[in-house]
Each structure stands twice: as C-alpha cells, then as structure tokens.
Tab-separated table of C-alpha atoms in Angstrom:
chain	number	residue	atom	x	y	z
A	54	UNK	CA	-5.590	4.118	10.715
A	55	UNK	CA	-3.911	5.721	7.591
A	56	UNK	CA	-3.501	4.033	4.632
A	57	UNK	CA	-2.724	4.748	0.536
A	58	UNK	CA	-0.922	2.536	-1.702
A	59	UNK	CA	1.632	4.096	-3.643
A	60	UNK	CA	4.618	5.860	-2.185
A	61	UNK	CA	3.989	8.684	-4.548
A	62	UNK	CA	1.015	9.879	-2.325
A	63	UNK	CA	2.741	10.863	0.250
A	64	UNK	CA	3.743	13.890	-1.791
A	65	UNK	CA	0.074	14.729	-2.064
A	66	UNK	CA	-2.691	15.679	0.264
A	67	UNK	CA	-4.131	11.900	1.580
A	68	UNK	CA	-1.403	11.746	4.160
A	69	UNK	CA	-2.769	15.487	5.809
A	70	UNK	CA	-6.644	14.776	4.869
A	71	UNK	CA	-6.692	11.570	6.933
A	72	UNK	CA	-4.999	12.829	9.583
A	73	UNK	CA	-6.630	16.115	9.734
A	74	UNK	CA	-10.393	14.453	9.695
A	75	UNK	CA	-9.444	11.526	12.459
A	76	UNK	CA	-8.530	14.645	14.613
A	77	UNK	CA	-11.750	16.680	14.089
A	78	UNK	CA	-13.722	13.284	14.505
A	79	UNK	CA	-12.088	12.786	17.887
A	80	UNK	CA	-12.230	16.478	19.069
A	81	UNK	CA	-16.134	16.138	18.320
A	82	UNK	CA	-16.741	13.192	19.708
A	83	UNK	CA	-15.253	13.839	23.139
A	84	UNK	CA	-12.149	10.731	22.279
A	85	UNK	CA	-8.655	10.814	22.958
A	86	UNK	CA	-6.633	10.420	19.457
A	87	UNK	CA	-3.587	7.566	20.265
A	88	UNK	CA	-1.241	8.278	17.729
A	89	UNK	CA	1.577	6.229	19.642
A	90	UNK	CA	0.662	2.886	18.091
A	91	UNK	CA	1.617	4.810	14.921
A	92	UNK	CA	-1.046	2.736	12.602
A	93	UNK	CA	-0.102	3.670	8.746
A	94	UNK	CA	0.460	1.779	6.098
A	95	UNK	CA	1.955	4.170	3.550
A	96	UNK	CA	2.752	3.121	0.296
A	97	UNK	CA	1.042	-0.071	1.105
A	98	UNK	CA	-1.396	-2.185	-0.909
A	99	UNK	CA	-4.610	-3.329	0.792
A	100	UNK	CA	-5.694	-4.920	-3.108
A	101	UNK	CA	-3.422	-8.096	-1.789
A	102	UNK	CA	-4.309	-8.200	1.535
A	103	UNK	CA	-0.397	-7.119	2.747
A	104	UNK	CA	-1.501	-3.905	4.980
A	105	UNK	CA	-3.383	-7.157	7.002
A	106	UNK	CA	-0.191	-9.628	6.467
A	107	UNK	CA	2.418	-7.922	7.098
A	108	UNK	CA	1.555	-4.248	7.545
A	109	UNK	CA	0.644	-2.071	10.497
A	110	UNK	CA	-3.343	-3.313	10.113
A	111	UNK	CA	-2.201	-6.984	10.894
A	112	UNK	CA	-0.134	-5.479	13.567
A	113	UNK	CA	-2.781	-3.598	15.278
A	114	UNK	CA	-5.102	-6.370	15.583
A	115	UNK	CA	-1.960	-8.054	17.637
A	116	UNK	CA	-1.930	-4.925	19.476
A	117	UNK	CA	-5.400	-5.974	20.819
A	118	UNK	CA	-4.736	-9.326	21.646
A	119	UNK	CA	-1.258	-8.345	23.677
A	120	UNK	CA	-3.810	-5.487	25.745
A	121	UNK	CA	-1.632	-2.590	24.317
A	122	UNK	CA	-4.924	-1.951	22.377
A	123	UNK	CA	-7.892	-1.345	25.205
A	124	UNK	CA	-11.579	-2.859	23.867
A	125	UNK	CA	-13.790	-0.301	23.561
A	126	UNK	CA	-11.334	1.717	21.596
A	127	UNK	CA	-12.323	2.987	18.261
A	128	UNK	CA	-10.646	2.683	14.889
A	129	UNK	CA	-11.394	5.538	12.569
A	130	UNK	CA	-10.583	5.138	9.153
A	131	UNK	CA	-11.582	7.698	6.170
A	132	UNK	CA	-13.110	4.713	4.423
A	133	UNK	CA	-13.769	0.868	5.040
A	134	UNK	CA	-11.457	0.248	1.470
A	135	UNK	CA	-8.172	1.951	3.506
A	136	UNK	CA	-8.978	-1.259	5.768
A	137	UNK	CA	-9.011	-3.555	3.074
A	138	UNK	CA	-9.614	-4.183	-0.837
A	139	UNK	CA	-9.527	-7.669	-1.250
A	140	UNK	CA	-12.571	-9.837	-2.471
A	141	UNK	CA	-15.847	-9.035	-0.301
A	142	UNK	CA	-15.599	-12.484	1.775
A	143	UNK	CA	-11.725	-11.788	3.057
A	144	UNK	CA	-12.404	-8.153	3.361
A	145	UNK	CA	-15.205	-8.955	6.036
A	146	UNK	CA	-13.442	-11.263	7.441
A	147	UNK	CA	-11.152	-8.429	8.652
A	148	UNK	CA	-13.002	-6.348	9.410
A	149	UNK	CA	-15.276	-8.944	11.836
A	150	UNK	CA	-11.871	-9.957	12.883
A	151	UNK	CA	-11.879	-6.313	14.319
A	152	UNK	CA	-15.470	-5.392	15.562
A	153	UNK	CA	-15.613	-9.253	17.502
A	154	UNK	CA	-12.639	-8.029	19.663
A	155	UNK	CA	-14.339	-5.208	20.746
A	156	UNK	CA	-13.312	-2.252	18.606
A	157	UNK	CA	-15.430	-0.147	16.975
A	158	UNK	CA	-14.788	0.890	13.623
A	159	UNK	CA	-15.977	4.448	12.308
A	160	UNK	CA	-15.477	5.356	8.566
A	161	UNK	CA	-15.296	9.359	8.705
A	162	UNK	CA	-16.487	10.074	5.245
A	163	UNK	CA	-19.848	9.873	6.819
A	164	UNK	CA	-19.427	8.925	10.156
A	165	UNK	CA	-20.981	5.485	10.082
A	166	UNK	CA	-20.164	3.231	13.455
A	167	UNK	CA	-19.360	-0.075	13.020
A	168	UNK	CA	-19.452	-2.394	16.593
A	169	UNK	CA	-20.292	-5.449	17.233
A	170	UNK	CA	-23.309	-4.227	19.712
A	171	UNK	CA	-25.013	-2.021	17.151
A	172	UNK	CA	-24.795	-4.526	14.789
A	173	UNK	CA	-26.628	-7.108	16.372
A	174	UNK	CA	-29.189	-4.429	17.282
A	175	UNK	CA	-29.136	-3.408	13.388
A	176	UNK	CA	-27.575	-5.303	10.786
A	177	UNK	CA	-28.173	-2.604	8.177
A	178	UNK	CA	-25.382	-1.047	8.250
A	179	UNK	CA	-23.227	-3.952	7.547
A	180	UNK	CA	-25.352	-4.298	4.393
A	181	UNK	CA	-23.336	-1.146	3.521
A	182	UNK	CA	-20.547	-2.016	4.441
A	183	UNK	CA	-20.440	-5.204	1.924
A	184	UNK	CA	-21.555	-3.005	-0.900
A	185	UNK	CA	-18.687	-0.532	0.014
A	186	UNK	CA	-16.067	-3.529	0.001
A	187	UNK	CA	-17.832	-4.920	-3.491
A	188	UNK	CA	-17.057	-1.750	-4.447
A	189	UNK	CA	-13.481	-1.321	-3.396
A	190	UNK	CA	-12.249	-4.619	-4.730
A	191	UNK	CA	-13.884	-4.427	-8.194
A	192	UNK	CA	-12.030	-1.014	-8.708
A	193	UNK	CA	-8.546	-2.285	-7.755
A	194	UNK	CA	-9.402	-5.127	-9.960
A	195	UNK	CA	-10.693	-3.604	-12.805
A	196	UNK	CA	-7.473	-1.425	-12.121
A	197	UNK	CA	-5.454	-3.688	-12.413
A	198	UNK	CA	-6.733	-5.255	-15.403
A	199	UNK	CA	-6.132	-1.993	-17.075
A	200	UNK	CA	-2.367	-1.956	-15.926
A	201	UNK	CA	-1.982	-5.907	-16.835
A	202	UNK	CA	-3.494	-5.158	-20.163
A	203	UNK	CA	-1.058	-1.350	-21.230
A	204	UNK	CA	1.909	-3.790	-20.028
A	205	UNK	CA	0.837	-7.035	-22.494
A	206	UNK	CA	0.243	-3.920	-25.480
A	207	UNK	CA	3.402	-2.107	-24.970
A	208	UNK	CA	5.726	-5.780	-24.837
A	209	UNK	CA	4.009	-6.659	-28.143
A	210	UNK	CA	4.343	-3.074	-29.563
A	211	UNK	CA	8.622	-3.274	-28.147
A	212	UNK	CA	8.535	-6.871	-30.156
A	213	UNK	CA	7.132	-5.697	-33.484
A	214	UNK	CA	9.286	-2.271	-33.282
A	215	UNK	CA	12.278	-3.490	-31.616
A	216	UNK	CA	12.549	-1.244	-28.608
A	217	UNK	CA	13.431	-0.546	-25.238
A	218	UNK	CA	10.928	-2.147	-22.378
A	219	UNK	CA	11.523	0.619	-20.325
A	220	UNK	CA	13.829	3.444	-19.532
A	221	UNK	CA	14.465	1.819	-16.134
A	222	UNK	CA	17.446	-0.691	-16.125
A	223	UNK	CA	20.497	-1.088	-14.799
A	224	UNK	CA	22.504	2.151	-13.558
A	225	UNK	CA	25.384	1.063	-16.108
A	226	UNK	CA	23.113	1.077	-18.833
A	227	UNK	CA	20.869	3.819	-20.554
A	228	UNK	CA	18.263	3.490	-24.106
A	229	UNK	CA	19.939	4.524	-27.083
A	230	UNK	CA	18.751	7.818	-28.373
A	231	UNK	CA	17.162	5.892	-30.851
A	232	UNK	CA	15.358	4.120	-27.953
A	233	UNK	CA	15.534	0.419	-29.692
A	234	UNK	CA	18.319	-0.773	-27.455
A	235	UNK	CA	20.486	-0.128	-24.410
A	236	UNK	CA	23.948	1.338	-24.128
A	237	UNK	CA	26.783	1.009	-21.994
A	238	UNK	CA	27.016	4.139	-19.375
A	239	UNK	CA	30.117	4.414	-19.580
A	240	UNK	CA	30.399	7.115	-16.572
A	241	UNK	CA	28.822	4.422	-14.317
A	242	UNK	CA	30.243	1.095	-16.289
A	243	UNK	CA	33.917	2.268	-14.996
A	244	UNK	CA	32.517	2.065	-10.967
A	245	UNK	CA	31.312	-1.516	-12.255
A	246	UNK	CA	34.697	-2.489	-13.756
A	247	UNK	CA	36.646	-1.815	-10.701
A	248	UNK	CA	34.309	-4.062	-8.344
A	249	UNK	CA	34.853	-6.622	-10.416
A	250	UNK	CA	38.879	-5.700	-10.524
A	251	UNK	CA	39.301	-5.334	-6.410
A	252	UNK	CA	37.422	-8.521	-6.588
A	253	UNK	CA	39.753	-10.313	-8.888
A	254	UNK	CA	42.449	-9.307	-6.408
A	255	UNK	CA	40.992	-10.724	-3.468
A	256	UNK	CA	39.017	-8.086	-1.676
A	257	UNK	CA	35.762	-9.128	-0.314
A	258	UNK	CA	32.351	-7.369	-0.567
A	259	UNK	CA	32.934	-5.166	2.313
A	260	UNK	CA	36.265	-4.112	1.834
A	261	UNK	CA	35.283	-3.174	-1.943
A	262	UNK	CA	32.340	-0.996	-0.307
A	263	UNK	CA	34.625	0.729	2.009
A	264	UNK	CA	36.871	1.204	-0.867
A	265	UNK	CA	34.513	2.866	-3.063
C-alpha cells in the first residue's frame, strides 16, 4: 500500500522508496508482490480519514470481502501512519478492521508483523502500534495548527495593509504590481468577454466550448 498526501510528492523520492522497499521485503520473504489491485493513494490525506472513505485503503478492504483479496495475504506498508492518521481510537479501528479479516499487516521500516494470530499470542506489539498512531495524528495536528494559524496571521496582516490574499485567483485577474489589489488580465478577460457574447446570442455551453 502506497500512500503520501500532497500531489507535490510525487515529484520526489516517496513514490520510488515505497515501492522499492515492498519489493525487497517480498523478494526476502519468499511472497509474491500483487501490484494488480494497484493500492495507492497519492496525493491523498490519511489526517481525515479519506484514503479509508473514499480512497484505495477503503477500497482494498472491499477487495477482501468480494474474495479478490485472498486471507492470509499480507499488506506491507512503509509505516502504520501511510494507513492512517486520524485520532488513535479510529486509526485502530482500521487497522483491526484489517488484521480481523485475516491480513497481516507488516510496516517495513522495521519489519514489525501485525496479524491477528500473533497478536493474541503477544499483544506487545500492538502497544506499539498505538504509540506509533499517537504519534502520527498529533503531528498532522499540530501541523495543521501551524497552517490554520500562518493563514489567520497573513488575513489580518492583508486587512491592516490592504493587500492581495493570494496570488492565486481567477485566470482573468492578476495582483497589481503593487500587490494591494487585483487587475483585469486583459489577455485572458477578452476569452471571458466572448463567452459571455456567444452566450448572449444563443449558443449553449457546448457549442461555446467547441467554438473556442
């Protein structure tokens, strides 16, 4: 299972690091990597719970129920926070959710085996395991705290000094060079213009997009 939460990663080196140590794990362990079920979640966010929702995780637990997913199969995942962030109660919840059908669940930073047999043999490891997803959650958190917090600063700082937001707005517009207010693009207003011209004559959505 591959996971990381921005789109922007995929430029960097977590895409080929998971990948590359889920095939070394399964060469030395004697296991046949299934990369058909294609389980990533790029660009995903596991801090809300949507890689479980909505996202490939979620989807390979329905893989298991349908028998596309054979029990006895192992997950392996670089860490247990790729499986989930969210507060320490929901995160376990998944990853039970997991283990109880059978899977086992091996986080290859060090190789720790997760299965619902060793753990009623040894219930140490799942001690870990909740410290790990304490850990996950408070980071996002405290992340996004830190984000909530540089967003409230810079709208009070644009208030008192009359700026721009952001230099992200509509493709018509652009910041002044001064930067305390937008401008008409004009280059890109004139495209603007004449939807709203063909429109005025009559011409429908689609016949102004095949137009343009």
């Amino acid at each position: 299972y591959i996971r990381f939460s921005t789109p922007d990663q995929i430029k960097g080196d977590s895409l080929r690091r998971q990948l590359e140590a889920s095939s070394k794990y399964a060469a030395e362990h004697n296991l046949t990597l299934d990369d058909t079920l294609n389980v990533h979640d790029l660009g995903v966010s596991a801090f809300k719970g949507t890689n479980f929702e909505s996202g490939a995780l979620g989807q390979f637990i329905v893989s298991i129920d349908e028998g596309r997913v054979a029990r006895g199969s192992y997950l392996l995942v670089e860490s247990l926070d790729r499986l989930s962030r969210l507060p320490v109660t929901d995160a376990l919840a998944i990853f039970q959710s997991i283990i109880s059908r059978g899977i086992t669940i091996v986080t290859l930073t060090d190789s720790t085996v997760y299965s619902k047999e060793r753990l009623q043999d040894n219930w140490t490891p799942l001690l870990i395991a909740l410290v790990s997803m304490s850990r996950a959650h408070e980071e996002s958190a405290v992340k996004s705290r830190r984000v909530k917090a540089a967003w409230d600063a810079k709208k009070v700082r644009v208030k008192e000094n009359k700026e721009v937001m952001s230099g992200r707005c509509p493709w018509w517009l652009k910041p002044s060079a001064d930067n305390q207010r937008y401008e008409i693009n004009e280059a890109n207003a004139e495209v603007v213009r004449l939807m709203f011209q063909l429109a005025k004559d009559g011409l429908g959505n689609m016949l102004i997009a095949k137009y343009l």
